[in-house]
Tab-separated table of C-alpha atoms in Angstrom:
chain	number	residue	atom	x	y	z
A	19	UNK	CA	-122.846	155.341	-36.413
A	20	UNK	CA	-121.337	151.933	-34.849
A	21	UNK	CA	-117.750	151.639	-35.238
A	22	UNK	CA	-115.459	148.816	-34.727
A	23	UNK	CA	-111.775	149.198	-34.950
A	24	UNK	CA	-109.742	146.165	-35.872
A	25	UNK	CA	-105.756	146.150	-35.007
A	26	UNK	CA	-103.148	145.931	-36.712
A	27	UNK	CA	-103.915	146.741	-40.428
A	28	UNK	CA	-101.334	144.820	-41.996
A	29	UNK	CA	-98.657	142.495	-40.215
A	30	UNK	CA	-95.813	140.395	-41.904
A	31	UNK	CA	-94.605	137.282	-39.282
A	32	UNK	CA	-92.657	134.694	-39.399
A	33	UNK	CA	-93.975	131.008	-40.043
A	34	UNK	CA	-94.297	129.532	-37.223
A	35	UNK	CA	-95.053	132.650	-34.956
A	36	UNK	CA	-98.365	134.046	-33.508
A	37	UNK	CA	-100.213	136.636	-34.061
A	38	UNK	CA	-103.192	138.642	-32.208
A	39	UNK	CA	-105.969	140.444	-33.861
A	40	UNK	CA	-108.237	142.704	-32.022
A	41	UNK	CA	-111.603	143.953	-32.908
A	42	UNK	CA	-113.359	146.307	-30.602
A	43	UNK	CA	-116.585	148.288	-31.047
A	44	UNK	CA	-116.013	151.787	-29.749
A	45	UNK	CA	-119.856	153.151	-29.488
A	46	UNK	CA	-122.148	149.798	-29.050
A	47	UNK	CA	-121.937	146.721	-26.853
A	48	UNK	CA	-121.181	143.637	-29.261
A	49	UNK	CA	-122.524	140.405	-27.540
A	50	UNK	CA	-121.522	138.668	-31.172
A	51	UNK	CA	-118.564	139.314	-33.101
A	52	UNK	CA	-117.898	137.103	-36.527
A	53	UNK	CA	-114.936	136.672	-37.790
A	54	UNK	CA	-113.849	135.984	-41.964
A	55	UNK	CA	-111.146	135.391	-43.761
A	56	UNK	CA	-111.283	136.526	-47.484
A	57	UNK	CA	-108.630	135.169	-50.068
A	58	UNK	CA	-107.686	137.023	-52.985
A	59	UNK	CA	-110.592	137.135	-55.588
A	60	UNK	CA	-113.003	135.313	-52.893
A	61	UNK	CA	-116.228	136.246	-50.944
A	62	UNK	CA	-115.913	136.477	-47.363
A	63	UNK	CA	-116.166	132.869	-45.446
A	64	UNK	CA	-117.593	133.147	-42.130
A	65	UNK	CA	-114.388	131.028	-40.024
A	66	UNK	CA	-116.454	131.661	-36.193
A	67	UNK	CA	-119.042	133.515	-34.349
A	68	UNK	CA	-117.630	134.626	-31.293
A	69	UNK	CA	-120.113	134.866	-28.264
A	70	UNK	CA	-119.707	137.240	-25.190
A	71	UNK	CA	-118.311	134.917	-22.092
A	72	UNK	CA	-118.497	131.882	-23.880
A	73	UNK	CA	-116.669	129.621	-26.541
A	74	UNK	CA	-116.815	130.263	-29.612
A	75	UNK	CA	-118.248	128.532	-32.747
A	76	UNK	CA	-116.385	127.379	-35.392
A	77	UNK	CA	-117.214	126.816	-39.022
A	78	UNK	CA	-116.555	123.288	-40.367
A	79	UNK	CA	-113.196	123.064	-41.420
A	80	UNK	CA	-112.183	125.646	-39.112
A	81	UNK	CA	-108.805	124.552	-36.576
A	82	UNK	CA	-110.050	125.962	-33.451
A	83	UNK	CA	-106.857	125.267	-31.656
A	84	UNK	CA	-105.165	127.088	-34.588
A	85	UNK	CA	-107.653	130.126	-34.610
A	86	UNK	CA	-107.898	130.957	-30.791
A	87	UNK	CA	-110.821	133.200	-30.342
A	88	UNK	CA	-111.458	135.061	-26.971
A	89	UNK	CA	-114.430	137.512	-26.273
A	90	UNK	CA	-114.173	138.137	-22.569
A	91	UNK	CA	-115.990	141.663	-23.010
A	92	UNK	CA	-119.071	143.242	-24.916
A	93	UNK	CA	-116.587	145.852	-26.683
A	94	UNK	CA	-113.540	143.305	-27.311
A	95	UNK	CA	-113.020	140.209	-28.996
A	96	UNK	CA	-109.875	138.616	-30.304
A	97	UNK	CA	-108.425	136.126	-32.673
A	98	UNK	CA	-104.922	134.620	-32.705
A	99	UNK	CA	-103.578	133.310	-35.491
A	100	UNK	CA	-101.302	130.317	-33.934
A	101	UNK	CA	-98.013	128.487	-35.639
A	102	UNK	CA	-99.007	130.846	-38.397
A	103	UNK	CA	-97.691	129.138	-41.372
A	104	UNK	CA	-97.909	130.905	-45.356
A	105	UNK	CA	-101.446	129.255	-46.086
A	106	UNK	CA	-102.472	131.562	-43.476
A	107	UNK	CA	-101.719	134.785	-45.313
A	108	UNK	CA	-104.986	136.342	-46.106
A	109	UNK	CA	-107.237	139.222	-45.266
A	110	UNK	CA	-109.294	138.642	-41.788
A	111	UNK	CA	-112.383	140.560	-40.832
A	112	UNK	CA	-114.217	140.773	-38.045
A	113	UNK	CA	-118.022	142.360	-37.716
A	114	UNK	CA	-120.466	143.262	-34.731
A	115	UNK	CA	-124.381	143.221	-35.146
A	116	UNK	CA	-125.806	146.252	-34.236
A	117	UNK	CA	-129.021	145.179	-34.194
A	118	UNK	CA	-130.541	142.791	-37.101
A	119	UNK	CA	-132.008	145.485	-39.181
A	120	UNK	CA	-129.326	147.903	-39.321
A	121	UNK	CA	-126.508	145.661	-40.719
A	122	UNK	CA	-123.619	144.730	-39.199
A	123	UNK	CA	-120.047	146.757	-39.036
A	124	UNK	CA	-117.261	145.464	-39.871
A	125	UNK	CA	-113.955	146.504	-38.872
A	126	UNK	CA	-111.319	147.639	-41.503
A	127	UNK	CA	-109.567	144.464	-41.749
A	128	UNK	CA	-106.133	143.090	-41.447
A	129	UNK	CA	-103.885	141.752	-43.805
A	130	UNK	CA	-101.818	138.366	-42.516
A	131	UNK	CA	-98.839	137.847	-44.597
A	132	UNK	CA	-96.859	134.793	-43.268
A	133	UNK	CA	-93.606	134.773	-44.583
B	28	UNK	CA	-125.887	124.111	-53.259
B	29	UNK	CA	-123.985	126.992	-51.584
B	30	UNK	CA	-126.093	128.762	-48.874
B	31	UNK	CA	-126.234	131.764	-50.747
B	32	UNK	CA	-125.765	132.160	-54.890
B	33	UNK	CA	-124.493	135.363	-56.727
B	34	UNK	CA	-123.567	135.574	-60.324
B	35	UNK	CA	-119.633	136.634	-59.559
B	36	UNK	CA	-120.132	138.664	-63.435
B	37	UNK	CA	-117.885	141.086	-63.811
B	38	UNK	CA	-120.710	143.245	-65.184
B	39	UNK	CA	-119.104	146.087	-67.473
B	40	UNK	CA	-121.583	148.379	-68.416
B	41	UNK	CA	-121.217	152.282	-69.339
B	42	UNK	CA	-122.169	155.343	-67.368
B	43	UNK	CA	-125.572	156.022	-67.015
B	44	UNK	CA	-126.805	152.273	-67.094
B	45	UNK	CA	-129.152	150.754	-64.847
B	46	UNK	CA	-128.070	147.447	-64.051
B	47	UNK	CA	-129.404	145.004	-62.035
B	48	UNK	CA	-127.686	142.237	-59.468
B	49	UNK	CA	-129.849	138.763	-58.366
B	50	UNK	CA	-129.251	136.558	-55.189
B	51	UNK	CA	-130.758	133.008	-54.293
B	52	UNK	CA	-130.646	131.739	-50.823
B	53	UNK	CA	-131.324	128.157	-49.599
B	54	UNK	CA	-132.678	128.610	-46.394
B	55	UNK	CA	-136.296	129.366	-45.951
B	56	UNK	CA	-135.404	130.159	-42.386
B	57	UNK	CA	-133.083	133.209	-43.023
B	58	UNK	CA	-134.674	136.363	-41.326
B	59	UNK	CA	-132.761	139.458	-42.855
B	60	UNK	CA	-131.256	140.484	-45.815
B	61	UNK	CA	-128.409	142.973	-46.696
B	62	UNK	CA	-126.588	144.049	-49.795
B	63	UNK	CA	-123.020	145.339	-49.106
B	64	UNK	CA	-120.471	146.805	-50.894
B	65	UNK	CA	-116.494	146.065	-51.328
B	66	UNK	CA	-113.882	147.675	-52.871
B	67	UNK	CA	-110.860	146.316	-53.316
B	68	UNK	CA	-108.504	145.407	-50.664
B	69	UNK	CA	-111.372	147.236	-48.168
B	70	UNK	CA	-113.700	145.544	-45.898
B	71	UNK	CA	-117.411	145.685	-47.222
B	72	UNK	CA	-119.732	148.078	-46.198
B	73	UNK	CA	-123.723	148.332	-45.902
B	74	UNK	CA	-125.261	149.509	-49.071
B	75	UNK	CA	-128.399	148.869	-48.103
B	76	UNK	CA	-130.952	146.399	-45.811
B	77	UNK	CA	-133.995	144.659	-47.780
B	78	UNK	CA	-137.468	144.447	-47.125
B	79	UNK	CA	-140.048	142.556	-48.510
B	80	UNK	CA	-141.981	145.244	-49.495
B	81	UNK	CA	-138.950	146.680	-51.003
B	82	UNK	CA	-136.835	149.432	-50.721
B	83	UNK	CA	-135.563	152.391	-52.490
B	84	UNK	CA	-132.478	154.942	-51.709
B	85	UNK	CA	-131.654	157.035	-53.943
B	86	UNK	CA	-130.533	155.179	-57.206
B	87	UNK	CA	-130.586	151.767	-55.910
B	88	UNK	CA	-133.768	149.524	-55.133
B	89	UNK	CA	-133.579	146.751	-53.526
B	90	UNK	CA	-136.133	143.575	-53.386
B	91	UNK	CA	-136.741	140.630	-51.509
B	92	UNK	CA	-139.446	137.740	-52.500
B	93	UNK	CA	-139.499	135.377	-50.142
B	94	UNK	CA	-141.125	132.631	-51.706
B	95	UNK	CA	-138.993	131.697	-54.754
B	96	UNK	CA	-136.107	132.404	-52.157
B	97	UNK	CA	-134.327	135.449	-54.284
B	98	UNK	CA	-133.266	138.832	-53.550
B	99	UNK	CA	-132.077	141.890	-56.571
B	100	UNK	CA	-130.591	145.212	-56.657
B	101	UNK	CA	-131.311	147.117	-59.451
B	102	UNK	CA	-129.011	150.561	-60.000
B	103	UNK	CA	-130.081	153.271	-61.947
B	104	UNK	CA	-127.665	155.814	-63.577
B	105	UNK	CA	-124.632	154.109	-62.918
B	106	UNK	CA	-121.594	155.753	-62.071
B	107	UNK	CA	-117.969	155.016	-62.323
B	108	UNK	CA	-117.727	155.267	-58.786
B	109	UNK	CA	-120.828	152.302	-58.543
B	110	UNK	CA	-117.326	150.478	-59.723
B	111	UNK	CA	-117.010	147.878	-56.772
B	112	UNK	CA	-118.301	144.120	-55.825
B	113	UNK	CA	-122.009	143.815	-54.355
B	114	UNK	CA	-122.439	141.377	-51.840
B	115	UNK	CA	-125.391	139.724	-50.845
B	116	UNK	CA	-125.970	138.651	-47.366
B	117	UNK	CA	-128.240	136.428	-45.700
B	118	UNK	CA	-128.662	136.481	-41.981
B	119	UNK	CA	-129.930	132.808	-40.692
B	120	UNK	CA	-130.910	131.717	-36.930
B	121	UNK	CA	-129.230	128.453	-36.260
B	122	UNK	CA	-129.736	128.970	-32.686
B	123	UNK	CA	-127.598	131.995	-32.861
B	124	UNK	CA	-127.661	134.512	-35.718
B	125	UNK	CA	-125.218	133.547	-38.327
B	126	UNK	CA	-124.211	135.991	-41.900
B	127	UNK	CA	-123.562	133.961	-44.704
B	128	UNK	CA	-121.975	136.167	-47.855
B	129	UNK	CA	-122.767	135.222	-51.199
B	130	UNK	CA	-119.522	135.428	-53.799
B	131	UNK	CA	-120.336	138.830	-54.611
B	132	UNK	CA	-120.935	140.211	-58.077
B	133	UNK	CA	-118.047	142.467	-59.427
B	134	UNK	CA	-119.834	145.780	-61.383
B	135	UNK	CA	-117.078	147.738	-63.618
B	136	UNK	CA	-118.995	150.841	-65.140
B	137	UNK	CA	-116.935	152.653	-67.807
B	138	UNK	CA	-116.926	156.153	-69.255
């Protein structure tokens, strides 16, 4: 079935530091990639839907100078987490569609801890 | 009104229960319609899609009716590995195809 692998897993930074999250989908061509952030004991919120070789769009309320997303390839997109500050820390999660009736796959998360 | 409504329970019911999850959605427009699973600290994963002539796999059935908006999973048999949080998710077309999660309703099944 469709995979997508998200990098890293886990990272603890520093406030104030950057970090780079990578989703790719090994086996399928993505041309959309969404990206969530889930806090503790909350339901998934959609932060941007990232398009193929062009910008992405942001939810309302979303920084989008603060969550830098780049897609420059049907198999990789990326978000980076910039100035990352302790409100940051959370679980992000990206997904591919695989085609609207088969669901969509996410990737196995990572877990921002800004410290 | 949220885009998409769950009851967030938790549910606790024993083993062998059937038990049954509902979801509202607010836009007429949406075009498909997933539930999902999540365990804790993992990322969800597809359960199941729904149709609107409804589906069945294995112990779970899902249903969609379109008019009054609303989509349910019902389980049969639980188990204590059902234990989990079901998510229901709406896929809408605002120009591009966008999933919207409901809250997710937590199901603890006991021995």
């Amino acid at each position: 079935g469709a995979v997508v692998s998200q990098h890293p897993s886990w990272v603890i930074c520093k406030s104030g530091t950057s970090v780079k999250i990578e989703c790719r989908s090994l086996d399928f061509q993505a041309t959309t990639m969404f990206w969530y952030r889930q806090f503790p004991k909350q339901s998934l919120m959609l932060m941007a839907t990232s398009n193929e070789g062009s910008k992405a769009t942001y939810e309302q309320g979303v920084e989008k100078d603060k969550f830098l997303i780049n897609h420059a390839s049907l198999t990789l997109s990326t978000l980076t987490v910039t100035s990352a500050h302790p409100e940051d820390s959370s679980f992000y999660i990206c997904s591919a569609g695989t085609g609207a009736n088969y669901g969509y796959t996410f990737g196995s998360g990572t877990r921002l801890t800004v410290v | 009104r949220k885009e998409v409504e769950q009851d967030p329970g938790p549910f606790n019911v024993p083993e062998g229960a059937t038990v049954a999850f509902n979801c509202t959605y607010s836009n007429s427009a949406s075009q498909s319609f997933f539930w999902y699973r999540q365990d804790c600290r993992k990322e969800p994963k597809l359960l199941m899609s729904v149709y609107s002539s409804g589906n069945e796999d294995g112990r779970f059935t899902a249903q969609l009716n379109r008019a009054s908006q609303y989509i349910s999973l019902l389980i049969r048999d639980s188990k204590l590995s059902d234990s989990a949080t079901y998510l229901c998710v709406v896929v809408m077309n605002t120009g591009f195809q966008k999933l919207v999660f409901g809250t997710g309703t937590r199901l603890l099944v006991s021995p």
